[in-house]
mmCIF file of C-alpha atoms in Angstrom:
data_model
loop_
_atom_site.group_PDB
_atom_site.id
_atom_site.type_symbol
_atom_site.label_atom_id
_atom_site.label_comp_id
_atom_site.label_asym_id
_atom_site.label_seq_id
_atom_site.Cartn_x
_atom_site.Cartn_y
_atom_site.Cartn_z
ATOM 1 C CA UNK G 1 16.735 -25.138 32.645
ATOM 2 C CA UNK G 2 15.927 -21.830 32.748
ATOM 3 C CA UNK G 3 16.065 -21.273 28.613
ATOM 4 C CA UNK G 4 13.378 -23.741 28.552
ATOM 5 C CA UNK G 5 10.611 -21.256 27.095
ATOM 6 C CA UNK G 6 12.636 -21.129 24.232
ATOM 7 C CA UNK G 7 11.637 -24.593 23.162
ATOM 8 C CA UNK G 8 7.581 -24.448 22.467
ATOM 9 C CA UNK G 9 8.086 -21.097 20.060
ATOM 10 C CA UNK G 10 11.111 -22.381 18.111
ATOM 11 C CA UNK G 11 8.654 -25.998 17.935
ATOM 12 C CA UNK G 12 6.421 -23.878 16.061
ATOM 13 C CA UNK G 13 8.498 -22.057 14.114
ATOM 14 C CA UNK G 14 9.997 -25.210 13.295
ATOM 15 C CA UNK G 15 6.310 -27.134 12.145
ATOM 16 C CA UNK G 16 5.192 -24.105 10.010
ATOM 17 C CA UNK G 17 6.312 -23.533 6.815
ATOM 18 C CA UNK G 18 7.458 -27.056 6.310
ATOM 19 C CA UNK G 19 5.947 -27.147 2.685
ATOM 20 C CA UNK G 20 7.395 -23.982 1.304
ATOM 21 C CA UNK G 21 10.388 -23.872 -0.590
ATOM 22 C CA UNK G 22 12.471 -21.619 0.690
ATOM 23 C CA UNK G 23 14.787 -19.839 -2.229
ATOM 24 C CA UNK G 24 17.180 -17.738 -0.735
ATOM 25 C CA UNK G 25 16.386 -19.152 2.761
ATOM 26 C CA UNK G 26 18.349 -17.268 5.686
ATOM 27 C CA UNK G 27 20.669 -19.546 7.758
ATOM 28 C CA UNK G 28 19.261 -19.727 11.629
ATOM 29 C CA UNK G 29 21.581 -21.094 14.250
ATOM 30 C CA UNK G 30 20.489 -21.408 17.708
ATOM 31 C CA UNK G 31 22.045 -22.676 20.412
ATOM 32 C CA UNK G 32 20.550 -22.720 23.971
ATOM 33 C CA UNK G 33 21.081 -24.719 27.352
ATOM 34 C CA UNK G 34 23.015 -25.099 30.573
ATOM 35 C CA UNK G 35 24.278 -28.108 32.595
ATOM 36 C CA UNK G 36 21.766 -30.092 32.252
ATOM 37 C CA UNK G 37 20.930 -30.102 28.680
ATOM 38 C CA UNK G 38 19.633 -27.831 25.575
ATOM 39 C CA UNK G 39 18.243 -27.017 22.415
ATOM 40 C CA UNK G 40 20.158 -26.928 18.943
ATOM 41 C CA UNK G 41 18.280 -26.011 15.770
ATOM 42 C CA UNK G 42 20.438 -25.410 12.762
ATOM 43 C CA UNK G 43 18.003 -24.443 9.542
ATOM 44 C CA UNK G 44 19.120 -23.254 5.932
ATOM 45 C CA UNK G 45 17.530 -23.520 2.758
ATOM 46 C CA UNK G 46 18.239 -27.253 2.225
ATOM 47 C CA UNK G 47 16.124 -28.086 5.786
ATOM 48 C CA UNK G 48 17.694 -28.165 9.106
ATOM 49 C CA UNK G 49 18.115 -30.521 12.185
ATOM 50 C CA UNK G 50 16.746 -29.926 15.743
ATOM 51 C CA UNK G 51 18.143 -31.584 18.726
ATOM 52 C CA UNK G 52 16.983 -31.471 22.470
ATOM 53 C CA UNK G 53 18.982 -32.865 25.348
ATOM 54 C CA UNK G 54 18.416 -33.319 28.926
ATOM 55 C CA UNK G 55 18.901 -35.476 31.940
ATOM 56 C CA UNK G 56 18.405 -39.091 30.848
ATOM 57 C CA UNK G 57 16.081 -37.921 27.369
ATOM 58 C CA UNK G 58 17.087 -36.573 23.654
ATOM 59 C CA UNK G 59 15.813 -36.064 20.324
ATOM 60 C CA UNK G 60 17.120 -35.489 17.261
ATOM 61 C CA UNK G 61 14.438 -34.641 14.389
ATOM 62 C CA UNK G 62 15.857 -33.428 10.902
ATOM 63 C CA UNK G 63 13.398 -31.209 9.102
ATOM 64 C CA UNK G 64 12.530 -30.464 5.587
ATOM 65 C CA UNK G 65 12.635 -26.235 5.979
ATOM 66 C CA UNK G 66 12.255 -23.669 8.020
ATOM 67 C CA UNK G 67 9.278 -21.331 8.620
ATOM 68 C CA UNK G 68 9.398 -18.544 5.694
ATOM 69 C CA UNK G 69 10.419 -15.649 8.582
ATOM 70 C CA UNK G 70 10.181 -11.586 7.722
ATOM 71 C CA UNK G 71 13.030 -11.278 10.058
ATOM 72 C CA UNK G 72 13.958 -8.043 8.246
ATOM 73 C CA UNK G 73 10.744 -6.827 9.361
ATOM 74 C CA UNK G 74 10.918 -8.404 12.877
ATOM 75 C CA UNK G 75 14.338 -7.563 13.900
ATOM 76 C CA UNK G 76 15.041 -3.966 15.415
ATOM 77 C CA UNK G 77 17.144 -2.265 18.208
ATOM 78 C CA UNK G 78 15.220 -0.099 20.473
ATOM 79 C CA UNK G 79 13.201 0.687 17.528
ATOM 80 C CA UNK G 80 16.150 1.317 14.654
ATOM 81 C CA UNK G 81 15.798 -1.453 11.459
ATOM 82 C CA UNK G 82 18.486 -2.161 9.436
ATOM 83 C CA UNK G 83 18.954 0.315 6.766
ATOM 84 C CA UNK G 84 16.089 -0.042 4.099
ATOM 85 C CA UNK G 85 16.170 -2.632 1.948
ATOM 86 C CA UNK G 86 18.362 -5.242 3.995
ATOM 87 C CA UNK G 87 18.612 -8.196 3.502
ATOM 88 C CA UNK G 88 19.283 -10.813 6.480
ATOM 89 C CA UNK G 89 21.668 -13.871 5.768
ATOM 90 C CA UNK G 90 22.393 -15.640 8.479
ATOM 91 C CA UNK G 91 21.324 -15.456 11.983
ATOM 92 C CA UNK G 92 23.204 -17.502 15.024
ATOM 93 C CA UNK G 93 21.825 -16.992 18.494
ATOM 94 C CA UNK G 94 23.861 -18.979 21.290
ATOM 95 C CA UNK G 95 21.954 -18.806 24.799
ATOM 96 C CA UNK G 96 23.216 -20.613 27.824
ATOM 97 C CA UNK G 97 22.410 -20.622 31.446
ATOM 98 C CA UNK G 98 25.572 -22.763 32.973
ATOM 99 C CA UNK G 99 26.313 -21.701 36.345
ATOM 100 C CA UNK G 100 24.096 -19.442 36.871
ATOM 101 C CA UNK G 101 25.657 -17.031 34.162
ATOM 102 C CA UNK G 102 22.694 -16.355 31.871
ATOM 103 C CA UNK G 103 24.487 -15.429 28.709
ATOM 104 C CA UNK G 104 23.333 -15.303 25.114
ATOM 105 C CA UNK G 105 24.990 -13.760 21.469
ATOM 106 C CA UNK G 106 23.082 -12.823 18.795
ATOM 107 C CA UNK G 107 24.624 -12.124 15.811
ATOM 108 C CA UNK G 108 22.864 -11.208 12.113
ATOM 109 C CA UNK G 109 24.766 -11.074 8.823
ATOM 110 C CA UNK G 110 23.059 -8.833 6.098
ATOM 111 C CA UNK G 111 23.597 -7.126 2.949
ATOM 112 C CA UNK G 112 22.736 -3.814 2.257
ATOM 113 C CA UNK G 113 21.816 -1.617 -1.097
ATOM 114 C CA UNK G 114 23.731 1.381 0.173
ATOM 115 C CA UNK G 115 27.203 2.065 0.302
ATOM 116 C CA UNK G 116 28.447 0.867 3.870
ATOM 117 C CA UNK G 117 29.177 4.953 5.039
ATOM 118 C CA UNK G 118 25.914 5.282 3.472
ATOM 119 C CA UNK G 119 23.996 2.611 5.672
ATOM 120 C CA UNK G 120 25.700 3.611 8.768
ATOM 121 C CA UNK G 121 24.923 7.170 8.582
ATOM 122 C CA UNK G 122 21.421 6.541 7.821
ATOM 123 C CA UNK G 123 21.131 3.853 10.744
ATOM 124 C CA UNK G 124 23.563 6.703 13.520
ATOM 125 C CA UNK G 125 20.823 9.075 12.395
ATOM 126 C CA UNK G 126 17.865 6.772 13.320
ATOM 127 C CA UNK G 127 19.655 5.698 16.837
ATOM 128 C CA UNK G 128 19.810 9.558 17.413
ATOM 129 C CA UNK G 129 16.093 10.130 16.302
ATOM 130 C CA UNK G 130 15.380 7.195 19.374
ATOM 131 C CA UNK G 131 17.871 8.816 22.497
ATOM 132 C CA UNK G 132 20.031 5.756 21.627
ATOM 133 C CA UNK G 133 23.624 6.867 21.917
ATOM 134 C CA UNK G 134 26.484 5.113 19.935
ATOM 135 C CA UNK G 135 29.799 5.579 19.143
ATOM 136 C CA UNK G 136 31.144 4.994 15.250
ATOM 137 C CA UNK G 137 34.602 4.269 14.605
ATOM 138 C CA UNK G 138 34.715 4.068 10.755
ATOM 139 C CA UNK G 139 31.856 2.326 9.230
ATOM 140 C CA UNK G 140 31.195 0.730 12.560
ATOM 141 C CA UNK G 141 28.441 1.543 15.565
ATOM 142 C CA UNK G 142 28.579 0.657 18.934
ATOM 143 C CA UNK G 143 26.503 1.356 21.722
ATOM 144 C CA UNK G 144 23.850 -0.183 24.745
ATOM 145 C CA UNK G 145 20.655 -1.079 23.906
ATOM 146 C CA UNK G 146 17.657 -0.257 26.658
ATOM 147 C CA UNK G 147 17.805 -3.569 28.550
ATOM 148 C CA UNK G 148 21.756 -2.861 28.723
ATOM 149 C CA UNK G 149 22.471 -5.540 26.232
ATOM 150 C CA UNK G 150 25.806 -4.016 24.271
ATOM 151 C CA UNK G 151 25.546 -4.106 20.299
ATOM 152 C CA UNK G 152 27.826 -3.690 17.265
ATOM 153 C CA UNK G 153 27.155 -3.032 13.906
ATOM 154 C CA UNK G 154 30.064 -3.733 11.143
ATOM 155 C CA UNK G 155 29.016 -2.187 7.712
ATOM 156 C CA UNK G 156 32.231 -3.686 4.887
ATOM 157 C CA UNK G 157 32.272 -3.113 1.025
ATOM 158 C CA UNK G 158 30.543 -5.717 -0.961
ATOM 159 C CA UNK G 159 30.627 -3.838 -4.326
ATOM 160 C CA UNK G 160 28.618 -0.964 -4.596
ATOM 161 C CA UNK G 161 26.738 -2.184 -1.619
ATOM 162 C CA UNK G 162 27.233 -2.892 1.980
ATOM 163 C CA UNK G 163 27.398 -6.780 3.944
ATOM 164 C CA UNK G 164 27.903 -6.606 7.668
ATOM 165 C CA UNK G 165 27.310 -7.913 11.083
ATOM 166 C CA UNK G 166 25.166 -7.279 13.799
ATOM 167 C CA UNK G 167 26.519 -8.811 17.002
ATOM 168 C CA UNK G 168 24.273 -8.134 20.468
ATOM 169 C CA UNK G 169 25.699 -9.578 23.590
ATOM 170 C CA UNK G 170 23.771 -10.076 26.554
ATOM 171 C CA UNK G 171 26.047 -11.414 30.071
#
């Protein structure tokens, strides 16, 4: 299984953190594996499960919470953060290396203090300060990150503020 060095960081992730009490924990989904087996760890702010799978072996562990992560801090495209003061509410990677076809979807769900014409323009502007070109159609960007994974980033009213979607695909 090629996805296999996947497994010892999200372990870790996993054990630390396991006595905090997460508050307004972000939901993590990840999915990862190909023919012969995988990894599943599904985390919120209640706890979360893990489950491994291979040839002939599996484990299922449930665990208390998830490591406290900064992924506002941690997440960028080739440099660009999400608008300033975003907040990241769910997170769902699905990985998988079946036949050869090494695929994986991110996809982030955030809310944003600006307006969502606000948030985009700042975040178009930032992509143009880097030599990243996308396109917008409305209140969404589009474009090709460095390592040619494609992105899209879906800015919708939620009040006065923004909530969107940021969806990178990697085939």
């Amino acid at each position: 299984m090629r996805l296999a060095f996947l497994i010892p960081p999200m372990l870790l992730l996993v054990a630390c953190g396991q006595n905090e009490k997460a508050k307004d924990a972000t939901e993590v989904s990840i999915n990862a594996g190909d023919e012969h087996g995988g990894v599943q760890i599904k985390t919120g702010k209640d706890g979360g499960n893990i489950k491994i799978g291979g040839d002939g072996a599996s484990i299922d562990i449930d665990i208390p919470d998830f490591v406290d992560m900064d992924i506002e801090s941690d997440f960028d495209i080739d440099g660009v953060k999400l608008y300033p003061g975003s907040k990241v509410t769910k997170v769902d990677v699905d990985a998988n290396d079946k036949s050869g076809a090494d695929k994986a979807t991110v996809k982030l769900g955030f809310t944003s203090p600006a307006a969502p014409t606000k948030a985009a323009d700042w975040m178009a502007g930032e992509f143009a300060k880097k030599g990243v070109k996308v396109t917008r159609t409305g209140d969404t960007l589009a474009g090709k990150d460095k390592d040619g994974a494609d992105f899209r980033i879906n800015f919708a009213p939620d009040g006065a503020n923004a909530k969107g979607e940021v969806v990178i695909v990697k085939s």
